[in-house]
Amino acid sequence: MKLKSNIATSETGFIFNPSTGDSFSANAVGMEIISLLKKNKPLNEIKKHILDKYNVDEAVFEKDYDDYIAQLQFYNLIDTM
Amino acid sequence: MDKLRYERPSIKQMNAGLMNQYGLKTEYAPVLDIDGVPVKKIISEYGSPVFVISERQLRRNYQNAVRAFKTRYPKVQFAWSYKTNYLDSVCRVFHQEGSWAEVVSRFEYQKALRNGVPGKKIVFNGPDKREEDIITAIKNDSLLHIDHFDELYLTLELAEKLNKKPRVAIRVNMDTGIYPMWDRFGFNYENGQAWNAINKIMASGKLEFTGLHTHIGTFMLVTSAYAAAASKLCDLAYNFRIKFNKNIEYIDIGGGFPSTNTLKGSYLQGVDTVPSIDEFAEAITNTIVNYGFKPEDLPTLILETGRALVDDAAFLLGTVLATKRLSDGRRATIMDFGVNLLFTSYWYDHEISPAQEFTQNSEDMVVYGPLCMNIDVVRENINLPLLQKGDNVVVHKVGAYNMTQWQQFITMRPKVILIDMQRNVHIIRETETLDYITELEKVPQHLTETNL
Ligand SMILES: Cc1ncc(COP(=O)(O)O)c(C=O)c1O
């Protein structure tokens, strides 16, 4: 799972795709995942990071993560391999 | 170290088109209580889903409507439209306030009697009055609103048989500039049918002709249609006075005022587009007052207002069963209530509020009910906070037609509770049970054993 390389992000949750001109905003957890994806972190590291930091069950997060990746795909922010 | 509060990850496209001048946040300010009773407490005590009715709002709506008409016209009488919501407790609140009953079937008629309405304060409308219904109505001196010639002839026959002079009115349909015109009920004004019916009634000498009735449609958005209707009924009343040298006792202008719900497909919120009761009152009473009757000849004005009195007094509380993503990427939220309980979601974009605090993040979604049926869509598109399983929501303005047209389909109907003026909570209809639902079923002998 890889974020498209040209996607620009800001600390405040703003995401910009220069090739389409679309801009997006993400909530806190959404933004953390995007920055980790940008650094090419694997899923287990992303998961550990979120579970350590936020009050959430592993099962819940896994389900939400899959759903979030589906959203990123829908918005064309991820390279489908 | 304490962990941070988790919210499921979410991303939203920023699109200028989504903003409108009324702001984005209207739909997701949380609603935590109803008349001061916490939503969470109601759900934990009475279950989910559950209908909640505010007695305070029922009375407030009624008193406001009465004020709007009585400050403009000397003789006003409301008759509660049973079909709009015939839960006994709701009807009784209106009867306590002074409202008569308006019914359209034997079942509703009997309900009104049981609610303590004297027969002579029951307006009996509708195309379906059976012989025994008409007999009962005649014996009780109710106001029989005749719908068609077959009913007129039957009433004449029964009046003779019973040797009583029933009090009758005719329902009149007419062109009020509204399309489609409701011409299937009553006698037409423009083609002379209504005048013809009046003449037949008078010629018979067997009926007491007391009033003129119309109901021009429902959720009417223009006051001019009521001015047109009132004017046509006044014309009949005026000609009646000239020809028979008698006054019409009342003009019944029916129901049809809109509630502040938002009709499907309309861009603006209902609250911003719907004329107020005062504007309707002005159009109707102005027409009658200025028609040319002598003050002592002015007819009583009867109103059968339904949805405008009850819609915003009721809420449906529910719970998120699941959230999922559809094949095209849209978010879907599945609630524990659907079109089985919320019949009016076929007409309205019902406002839905979360019942707990959320962050400012939100997403577009489709809201489904729990039925295993494709038609079970509560909202095709709504922007709400990031709901998850177990969260509670409040659906607004569900008081009209849902608690009468709800279906016992796939699931059973839930409790209805009333919050009274002192904020006490009363169950006014219990949750249905399997025994209640199957009580009327009969299984033939050869099917008693299934032997699987
Ligand atoms: C004869 C009659 N009166 C009154 C009403 C109440 O109408 P509303 O709820 O639109 O006020 C109806 C509703 O269909 C009706 O048929």
mmCIF file of N, CA and C in Angstrom, chain B residues 271-389:
data_model
loop_
_atom_site.group_PDB
_atom_site.id
_atom_site.type_symbol
_atom_site.label_atom_id
_atom_site.label_comp_id
_atom_site.label_asym_id
_atom_site.label_seq_id
_atom_site.Cartn_x
_atom_site.Cartn_y
_atom_site.Cartn_z
ATOM 1 N N VAL B 271 -38.129 24.697 6.866
ATOM 2 C CA VAL B 271 -38.317 25.836 7.761
ATOM 3 C C VAL B 271 -38.245 27.169 7.011
ATOM 4 N N ASP B 272 -37.484 27.190 5.896
ATOM 5 C CA ASP B 272 -37.288 28.438 5.182
ATOM 6 C C ASP B 272 -38.325 28.681 4.090
ATOM 7 N N THR B 273 -39.144 27.686 3.767
ATOM 8 C CA THR B 273 -40.022 27.825 2.603
ATOM 9 C C THR B 273 -41.505 27.775 2.937
ATOM 10 N N VAL B 274 -41.835 27.224 4.116
ATOM 11 C CA VAL B 274 -43.217 26.910 4.403
ATOM 12 C C VAL B 274 -43.943 28.131 4.982
ATOM 13 N N PRO B 275 -45.109 28.506 4.420
ATOM 14 C CA PRO B 275 -45.858 29.619 5.021
ATOM 15 C C PRO B 275 -46.312 29.243 6.440
ATOM 16 N N SER B 276 -46.467 30.238 7.289
ATOM 17 C CA SER B 276 -46.869 29.965 8.676
ATOM 18 C C SER B 276 -48.389 29.793 8.744
ATOM 19 N N ILE B 277 -48.843 29.230 9.865
ATOM 20 C CA ILE B 277 -50.280 29.072 10.102
ATOM 21 C C ILE B 277 -50.966 30.440 10.011
ATOM 22 N N ASP B 278 -50.290 31.471 10.483
ATOM 23 C CA ASP B 278 -50.875 32.818 10.443
ATOM 24 C C ASP B 278 -51.145 33.262 9.005
ATOM 25 N N GLU B 279 -50.255 32.928 8.104
ATOM 26 C CA GLU B 279 -50.465 33.317 6.703
ATOM 27 C C GLU B 279 -51.657 32.576 6.100
ATOM 28 N N PHE B 280 -51.801 31.291 6.433
ATOM 29 C CA PHE B 280 -52.972 30.553 5.947
ATOM 30 C C PHE B 280 -54.246 31.128 6.556
ATOM 31 N N ALA B 281 -54.184 31.414 7.864
ATOM 32 C CA ALA B 281 -55.360 31.954 8.553
ATOM 33 C C ALA B 281 -55.781 33.269 7.913
ATOM 34 N N GLU B 282 -54.789 34.091 7.589
ATOM 35 C CA GLU B 282 -55.068 35.389 6.983
ATOM 36 C C GLU B 282 -55.796 35.202 5.636
ATOM 37 N N ALA B 283 -55.276 34.304 4.806
ATOM 38 C CA ALA B 283 -55.863 34.097 3.474
ATOM 39 C C ALA B 283 -57.302 33.598 3.582
ATOM 40 N N ILE B 284 -57.537 32.652 4.500
ATOM 41 C CA ILE B 284 -58.864 32.038 4.604
ATOM 42 C C ILE B 284 -59.877 33.011 5.216
ATOM 43 N N THR B 285 -59.509 33.591 6.356
ATOM 44 C CA THR B 285 -60.490 34.416 7.074
ATOM 45 C C THR B 285 -60.779 35.713 6.315
ATOM 46 N N ASN B 286 -59.755 36.269 5.683
ATOM 47 C CA ASN B 286 -59.953 37.459 4.861
ATOM 48 C C ASN B 286 -61.017 37.231 3.793
ATOM 49 N N THR B 287 -60.905 36.076 3.133
ATOM 50 C CA THR B 287 -61.844 35.756 2.062
ATOM 51 C C THR B 287 -63.266 35.676 2.599
ATOM 52 N N ILE B 288 -63.434 34.979 3.732
ATOM 53 C CA ILE B 288 -64.800 34.787 4.245
ATOM 54 C C ILE B 288 -65.369 36.108 4.767
ATOM 55 N N VAL B 289 -64.540 36.831 5.543
ATOM 56 C CA VAL B 289 -65.019 38.077 6.151
ATOM 57 C C VAL B 289 -65.433 39.081 5.070
ATOM 58 N N ASN B 290 -64.681 39.119 3.981
ATOM 59 C CA ASN B 290 -64.956 40.121 2.947
ATOM 60 C C ASN B 290 -65.927 39.643 1.871
ATOM 61 N N TYR B 291 -66.510 38.440 2.070
ATOM 62 C CA TYR B 291 -67.346 37.909 0.995
ATOM 63 C C TYR B 291 -68.682 38.635 0.863
ATOM 64 N N GLY B 292 -69.157 39.183 1.972
ATOM 65 C CA GLY B 292 -70.421 39.921 1.879
ATOM 66 C C GLY B 292 -71.527 39.382 2.774
ATOM 67 N N PHE B 293 -71.184 38.435 3.666
ATOM 68 C CA PHE B 293 -72.198 37.960 4.617
ATOM 69 C C PHE B 293 -72.479 39.058 5.648
ATOM 70 N N LYS B 294 -73.707 39.098 6.159
ATOM 71 C CA LYS B 294 -73.979 39.970 7.302
ATOM 72 C C LYS B 294 -73.251 39.350 8.505
ATOM 73 N N PRO B 295 -72.754 40.178 9.416
ATOM 74 C CA PRO B 295 -71.980 39.627 10.544
ATOM 75 C C PRO B 295 -72.687 38.469 11.243
ATOM 76 N N GLU B 296 -74.021 38.602 11.436
ATOM 77 C CA GLU B 296 -74.719 37.530 12.162
ATOM 78 C C GLU B 296 -74.904 36.274 11.291
ATOM 79 N N ASP B 297 -74.679 36.393 9.998
ATOM 80 C CA ASP B 297 -74.818 35.232 9.107
ATOM 81 C C ASP B 297 -73.500 34.505 8.860
ATOM 82 N N LEU B 298 -72.400 35.018 9.425
ATOM 83 C CA LEU B 298 -71.096 34.385 9.156
ATOM 84 C C LEU B 298 -71.097 32.930 9.619
ATOM 85 N N PRO B 299 -70.661 32.010 8.753
ATOM 86 C CA PRO B 299 -70.618 30.598 9.150
ATOM 87 C C PRO B 299 -69.463 30.333 10.121
ATOM 88 N N THR B 300 -69.607 29.295 10.939
ATOM 89 C CA THR B 300 -68.474 28.813 11.735
ATOM 90 C C THR B 300 -67.426 28.273 10.767
ATOM 91 N N LEU B 301 -66.168 28.465 11.113
ATOM 92 C CA LEU B 301 -65.080 27.922 10.288
ATOM 93 C C LEU B 301 -64.512 26.694 10.989
ATOM 94 N N ILE B 302 -64.638 25.546 10.326
ATOM 95 C CA ILE B 302 -64.055 24.314 10.889
ATOM 96 C C ILE B 302 -62.736 24.019 10.177
ATOM 97 N N LEU B 303 -61.741 23.589 10.959
ATOM 98 C CA LEU B 303 -60.434 23.213 10.394
ATOM 99 C C LEU B 303 -60.099 21.793 10.802
ATOM 100 N N GLU B 304 -59.591 21.027 9.840
ATOM 101 C CA GLU B 304 -59.211 19.636 10.115
ATOM 102 C C GLU B 304 -57.702 19.483 10.019
ATOM 103 N N THR B 305 -56.997 20.489 10.502
ATOM 104 C CA THR B 305 -55.537 20.501 10.412
ATOM 105 C C THR B 305 -54.935 19.252 11.055
ATOM 106 N N GLY B 306 -54.081 18.558 10.326
ATOM 107 C CA GLY B 306 -53.441 17.343 10.837
ATOM 108 C C GLY B 306 -51.961 17.558 11.059
ATOM 109 N N ARG B 307 -51.186 17.365 9.996
ATOM 110 C CA ARG B 307 -49.725 17.299 10.172
ATOM 111 C C ARG B 307 -49.118 18.545 10.811
ATOM 112 N N ALA B 308 -49.683 19.716 10.519
ATOM 113 C CA ALA B 308 -49.066 20.940 11.051
ATOM 114 C C ALA B 308 -49.170 21.002 12.577
ATOM 115 N N LEU B 309 -50.096 20.232 13.165
ATOM 116 C CA LEU B 309 -50.241 20.251 14.619
ATOM 117 C C LEU B 309 -49.404 19.186 15.322
ATOM 118 N N VAL B 310 -48.995 18.166 14.586
ATOM 119 C CA VAL B 310 -48.419 17.020 15.296
ATOM 120 C C VAL B 310 -47.019 16.639 14.828
ATOM 121 N N ASP B 311 -46.656 17.048 13.608
ATOM 122 C CA ASP B 311 -45.394 16.538 13.055
ATOM 123 C C ASP B 311 -44.202 16.847 13.962
ATOM 124 N N ASP B 312 -44.037 18.108 14.342
ATOM 125 C CA ASP B 312 -42.820 18.467 15.077
ATOM 126 C C ASP B 312 -42.918 18.164 16.572
ATOM 127 N N ALA B 313 -44.006 17.502 16.987
ATOM 128 C CA ALA B 313 -44.113 17.135 18.397
ATOM 129 C C ALA B 313 -43.597 15.720 18.647
ATOM 130 N N ALA B 314 -43.154 15.031 17.596
ATOM 131 C CA ALA B 314 -42.691 13.657 17.810
ATOM 132 C C ALA B 314 -41.314 13.418 17.193
ATOM 133 N N PHE B 315 -40.570 12.538 17.856
ATOM 134 C CA PHE B 315 -39.209 12.196 17.465
ATOM 135 C C PHE B 315 -39.096 10.677 17.418
ATOM 136 N N LEU B 316 -38.200 10.199 16.582
ATOM 137 C CA LEU B 316 -37.886 8.774 16.601
ATOM 138 C C LEU B 316 -36.428 8.648 17.020
ATOM 139 N N LEU B 317 -36.198 7.935 18.131
ATOM 140 C CA LEU B 317 -34.824 7.723 18.579
ATOM 141 C C LEU B 317 -34.370 6.359 18.089
ATOM 142 N N GLY B 318 -33.139 6.279 17.626
ATOM 143 C CA GLY B 318 -32.648 5.006 17.111
ATOM 144 C C GLY B 318 -31.158 4.845 17.332
ATOM 145 N N THR B 319 -30.653 3.711 16.852
ATOM 146 C CA THR B 319 -29.269 3.321 17.111
ATOM 147 C C THR B 319 -28.621 2.828 15.819
ATOM 148 N N VAL B 320 -27.340 3.136 15.667
ATOM 149 C CA VAL B 320 -26.586 2.646 14.515
ATOM 150 C C VAL B 320 -26.300 1.149 14.714
ATOM 151 N N LEU B 321 -26.720 0.336 13.734
ATOM 152 C CA LEU B 321 -26.439 -1.097 13.804
ATOM 153 C C LEU B 321 -25.070 -1.405 13.211
ATOM 154 N N ALA B 322 -24.706 -0.709 12.143
ATOM 155 C CA ALA B 322 -23.434 -0.973 11.464
ATOM 156 C C ALA B 322 -23.151 0.149 10.488
ATOM 157 N N THR B 323 -21.869 0.264 10.130
ATOM 158 C CA THR B 323 -21.539 1.172 9.036
ATOM 159 C C THR B 323 -20.752 0.355 8.026
ATOM 160 N N LYS B 324 -20.887 0.686 6.766
ATOM 161 C CA LYS B 324 -20.137 -0.041 5.747
ATOM 162 C C LYS B 324 -19.878 0.856 4.565
ATOM 163 N N ARG B 325 -19.084 0.373 3.639
ATOM 164 C CA ARG B 325 -18.781 1.162 2.457
ATOM 165 C C ARG B 325 -19.362 0.473 1.228
ATOM 166 N N LEU B 326 -20.014 1.232 0.377
ATOM 167 C CA LEU B 326 -20.649 0.652 -0.798
ATOM 168 C C LEU B 326 -19.638 0.518 -1.936
ATOM 169 N N SER B 327 -20.023 -0.183 -2.979
ATOM 170 C CA SER B 327 -19.072 -0.479 -4.058
ATOM 171 C C SER B 327 -18.534 0.787 -4.706
ATOM 172 N N ASP B 328 -19.320 1.855 -4.702
ATOM 173 C CA ASP B 328 -18.841 3.086 -5.340
ATOM 174 C C ASP B 328 -18.112 3.995 -4.363
ATOM 175 N N GLY B 329 -17.826 3.507 -3.171
ATOM 176 C CA GLY B 329 -17.040 4.287 -2.223
ATOM 177 C C GLY B 329 -17.869 5.063 -1.227
ATOM 178 N N ARG B 330 -19.188 5.127 -1.431
ATOM 179 C CA ARG B 330 -20.011 5.886 -0.486
ATOM 180 C C ARG B 330 -20.110 5.172 0.848
ATOM 181 N N ARG B 331 -20.246 5.958 1.905
ATOM 182 C CA ARG B 331 -20.452 5.415 3.238
ATOM 183 C C ARG B 331 -21.928 5.065 3.398
ATOM 184 N N ALA B 332 -22.208 3.937 4.027
ATOM 185 C CA ALA B 332 -23.595 3.588 4.336
ATOM 186 C C ALA B 332 -23.718 3.341 5.833
ATOM 187 N N THR B 333 -24.767 3.853 6.426
ATOM 188 C CA THR B 333 -25.018 3.633 7.846
ATOM 189 C C THR B 333 -26.340 2.889 7.977
ATOM 190 N N ILE B 334 -26.325 1.813 8.743
ATOM 191 C CA ILE B 334 -27.545 1.016 8.909
ATOM 192 C C ILE B 334 -28.119 1.274 10.290
ATOM 193 N N MET B 335 -29.369 1.724 10.318
ATOM 194 C CA MET B 335 -30.022 2.071 11.577
ATOM 195 C C MET B 335 -30.974 0.947 11.998
ATOM 196 N N ASP B 336 -31.420 1.010 13.239
ATOM 197 C CA ASP B 336 -32.376 -0.003 13.707
ATOM 198 C C ASP B 336 -33.827 0.405 13.420
ATOM 199 N N PHE B 337 -34.020 1.459 12.631
ATOM 200 C CA PHE B 337 -35.372 1.830 12.185
ATOM 201 C C PHE B 337 -35.319 2.069 10.684
ATOM 202 N N GLY B 338 -36.401 1.766 10.001
ATOM 203 C CA GLY B 338 -36.417 1.959 8.552
ATOM 204 C C GLY B 338 -37.766 2.458 8.091
ATOM 205 N N VAL B 339 -38.064 2.246 6.811
ATOM 206 C CA VAL B 339 -39.329 2.750 6.265
ATOM 207 C C VAL B 339 -40.548 2.054 6.886
ATOM 208 N N ASN B 340 -40.317 0.928 7.562
ATOM 209 C CA ASN B 340 -41.432 0.269 8.265
ATOM 210 C C ASN B 340 -42.002 1.176 9.359
ATOM 211 N N LEU B 341 -41.115 1.940 10.012
ATOM 212 C CA LEU B 341 -41.564 2.849 11.073
ATOM 213 C C LEU B 341 -41.670 4.277 10.573
ATOM 214 N N LEU B 342 -40.908 4.580 9.548
ATOM 215 C CA LEU B 342 -40.789 5.963 9.087
ATOM 216 C C LEU B 342 -41.301 6.040 7.652
ATOM 217 N N PHE B 343 -42.587 5.786 7.531
ATOM 218 C CA PHE B 343 -43.242 5.823 6.225
ATOM 219 C C PHE B 343 -42.963 7.138 5.513
ATOM 220 N N THR B 344 -42.889 8.229 6.284
ATOM 221 C CA THR B 344 -42.743 9.561 5.679
ATOM 222 C C THR B 344 -41.353 9.791 5.079
ATOM 223 N N SER B 345 -40.431 8.836 5.245
ATOM 224 C CA SER B 345 -39.146 9.055 4.560
ATOM 225 C C SER B 345 -39.289 8.842 3.053
ATOM 226 N N TYR B 346 -40.449 8.365 2.601
ATOM 227 C CA TYR B 346 -40.703 8.356 1.151
ATOM 228 C C TYR B 346 -40.965 9.779 0.638
ATOM 229 N N TRP B 347 -41.420 10.674 1.510
ATOM 230 C CA TRP B 347 -41.759 12.046 1.087
ATOM 231 C C TRP B 347 -40.748 13.077 1.504
ATOM 232 N N TYR B 348 -40.166 12.861 2.701
ATOM 233 C CA TYR B 348 -39.343 13.904 3.319
ATOM 234 C C TYR B 348 -37.882 13.496 3.382
ATOM 235 N N ASP B 349 -37.008 14.500 3.377
ATOM 236 C CA ASP B 349 -35.637 14.315 3.834
ATOM 237 C C ASP B 349 -35.662 14.622 5.324
ATOM 238 N N HIS B 350 -35.933 13.619 6.130
ATOM 239 C CA HIS B 350 -36.033 13.855 7.568
ATOM 240 C C HIS B 350 -34.700 14.322 8.143
ATOM 241 N N GLU B 351 -34.775 15.305 9.010
ATOM 242 C CA GLU B 351 -33.572 15.751 9.702
ATOM 243 C C GLU B 351 -33.179 14.690 10.735
ATOM 244 N N ILE B 352 -31.898 14.337 10.740
ATOM 245 C CA ILE B 352 -31.392 13.362 11.708
ATOM 246 C C ILE B 352 -30.243 14.006 12.476
ATOM 247 N N SER B 353 -30.290 13.952 13.801
ATOM 248 C CA SER B 353 -29.203 14.517 14.606
ATOM 249 C C SER B 353 -28.551 13.412 15.411
ATOM 250 N N PRO B 354 -27.238 13.514 15.619
ATOM 251 C CA PRO B 354 -26.588 12.579 16.535
ATOM 252 C C PRO B 354 -27.037 12.892 17.966
ATOM 253 N N ALA B 355 -27.006 11.883 18.823
ATOM 254 C CA ALA B 355 -27.437 12.093 20.206
ATOM 255 C C ALA B 355 -26.256 12.078 21.158
ATOM 256 N N GLN B 356 -25.047 12.290 20.650
ATOM 257 C CA GLN B 356 -23.873 12.435 21.501
ATOM 258 C C GLN B 356 -22.925 13.420 20.835
ATOM 259 N N GLU B 357 -22.000 13.953 21.646
ATOM 260 C CA GLU B 357 -21.039 14.932 21.131
ATOM 261 C C GLU B 357 -20.106 14.278 20.116
ATOM 262 N N PHE B 358 -19.690 15.070 19.108
ATOM 263 C CA PHE B 358 -18.754 14.575 18.110
ATOM 264 C C PHE B 358 -17.719 15.636 17.811
ATOM 265 N N THR B 359 -16.664 15.251 17.130
ATOM 266 C CA THR B 359 -15.746 16.257 16.600
ATOM 267 C C THR B 359 -16.422 16.930 15.412
ATOM 268 N N GLN B 360 -15.743 17.905 14.841
ATOM 269 C CA GLN B 360 -16.361 18.618 13.726
ATOM 270 C C GLN B 360 -16.258 17.835 12.421
ATOM 271 N N ASN B 361 -15.587 16.675 12.448
ATOM 272 C CA ASN B 361 -15.451 15.911 11.207
ATOM 273 C C ASN B 361 -16.762 15.245 10.837
ATOM 274 N N SER B 362 -17.032 15.226 9.539
ATOM 275 C CA SER B 362 -18.299 14.647 9.104
ATOM 276 C C SER B 362 -18.091 13.972 7.764
ATOM 277 N N GLU B 363 -19.072 13.237 7.337
ATOM 278 C CA GLU B 363 -18.977 12.605 6.017
ATOM 279 C C GLU B 363 -20.364 12.461 5.412
ATOM 280 N N ASP B 364 -20.398 12.375 4.104
ATOM 281 C CA ASP B 364 -21.655 12.129 3.405
ATOM 282 C C ASP B 364 -21.975 10.651 3.495
ATOM 283 N N MET B 365 -23.229 10.343 3.627
ATOM 284 C CA MET B 365 -23.590 8.930 3.730
ATOM 285 C C MET B 365 -25.020 8.702 3.271
ATOM 286 N N VAL B 366 -25.303 7.434 3.014
ATOM 287 C CA VAL B 366 -26.683 7.038 2.793
ATOM 288 C C VAL B 366 -27.119 6.333 4.071
ATOM 289 N N VAL B 367 -28.355 6.582 4.505
ATOM 290 C CA VAL B 367 -28.839 5.963 5.741
ATOM 291 C C VAL B 367 -29.885 4.912 5.401
ATOM 292 N N TYR B 368 -29.585 3.667 5.764
ATOM 293 C CA TYR B 368 -30.494 2.554 5.518
ATOM 294 C C TYR B 368 -31.191 2.123 6.795
ATOM 295 N N GLY B 369 -32.356 1.489 6.627
ATOM 296 C CA GLY B 369 -33.017 0.851 7.747
ATOM 297 C C GLY B 369 -32.577 -0.596 7.865
ATOM 298 N N PRO B 370 -33.163 -1.345 8.793
ATOM 299 C CA PRO B 370 -32.720 -2.709 9.084
ATOM 300 C C PRO B 370 -33.399 -3.784 8.241
ATOM 301 N N LEU B 371 -34.350 -3.386 7.403
ATOM 302 C CA LEU B 371 -35.120 -4.385 6.673
ATOM 303 C C LEU B 371 -34.271 -5.001 5.573
ATOM 304 N N CYS B 372 -34.544 -6.247 5.282
ATOM 305 C CA CYS B 372 -33.774 -6.899 4.237
ATOM 306 C C CYS B 372 -34.448 -6.617 2.895
ATOM 307 N N MET B 373 -34.586 -5.342 2.585
ATOM 308 C CA MET B 373 -35.347 -4.921 1.405
ATOM 309 C C MET B 373 -34.669 -3.704 0.805
ATOM 310 N N ASN B 374 -34.566 -3.704 -0.511
ATOM 311 C CA ASN B 374 -33.863 -2.620 -1.179
ATOM 312 C C ASN B 374 -34.505 -1.246 -0.977
ATOM 313 N N ILE B 375 -35.824 -1.232 -0.794
ATOM 314 C CA ILE B 375 -36.523 0.041 -0.657
ATOM 315 C C ILE B 375 -36.277 0.721 0.682
ATOM 316 N N ASP B 376 -35.580 0.064 1.577
ATOM 317 C CA ASP B 376 -35.490 0.569 2.948
ATOM 318 C C ASP B 376 -34.392 1.627 3.087
ATOM 319 N N VAL B 377 -34.657 2.812 2.533
ATOM 320 C CA VAL B 377 -33.702 3.916 2.558
ATOM 321 C C VAL B 377 -34.325 5.066 3.348
ATOM 322 N N VAL B 378 -33.664 5.471 4.415
ATOM 323 C CA VAL B 378 -34.199 6.563 5.234
ATOM 324 C C VAL B 378 -33.733 7.920 4.693
ATOM 325 N N ARG B 379 -32.464 8.017 4.319
ATOM 326 C CA ARG B 379 -31.946 9.240 3.674
ATOM 327 C C ARG B 379 -30.986 8.825 2.564
ATOM 328 N N GLU B 380 -31.208 9.334 1.365
ATOM 329 C CA GLU B 380 -30.320 8.963 0.254
ATOM 330 C C GLU B 380 -28.956 9.634 0.372
ATOM 331 N N ASN B 381 -28.938 10.820 0.970
ATOM 332 C CA ASN B 381 -27.671 11.513 1.116
ATOM 333 C C ASN B 381 -27.772 12.492 2.265
ATOM 334 N N ILE B 382 -26.913 12.303 3.247
ATOM 335 C CA ILE B 382 -26.932 13.208 4.393
ATOM 336 C C ILE B 382 -25.514 13.339 4.909
ATOM 337 N N ASN B 383 -25.177 14.509 5.411
ATOM 338 C CA ASN B 383 -23.865 14.738 5.984
ATOM 339 C C ASN B 383 -23.981 14.663 7.497
ATOM 340 N N LEU B 384 -23.279 13.698 8.090
ATOM 341 C CA LEU B 384 -23.360 13.502 9.545
ATOM 342 C C LEU B 384 -21.965 13.246 10.097
ATOM 343 N N PRO B 385 -21.792 13.364 11.409
ATOM 344 C CA PRO B 385 -20.488 13.040 11.994
ATOM 345 C C PRO B 385 -20.139 11.564 11.771
ATOM 346 N N LEU B 386 -18.941 11.196 12.193
ATOM 347 C CA LEU B 386 -18.481 9.829 11.941
ATOM 348 C C LEU B 386 -19.174 8.864 12.904
ATOM 349 N N LEU B 387 -20.333 8.436 12.504
ATOM 350 C CA LEU B 387 -21.120 7.555 13.370
ATOM 351 C C LEU B 387 -20.512 6.172 13.396
ATOM 352 N N GLN B 388 -20.667 5.498 14.523
ATOM 353 C CA GLN B 388 -20.275 4.099 14.548
ATOM 354 C C GLN B 388 -21.301 3.276 15.314
ATOM 355 N N LYS B 389 -21.152 1.968 15.158
ATOM 356 C CA LYS B 389 -22.068 1.022 15.788
ATOM 357 C C LYS B 389 -22.350 1.435 17.232
#
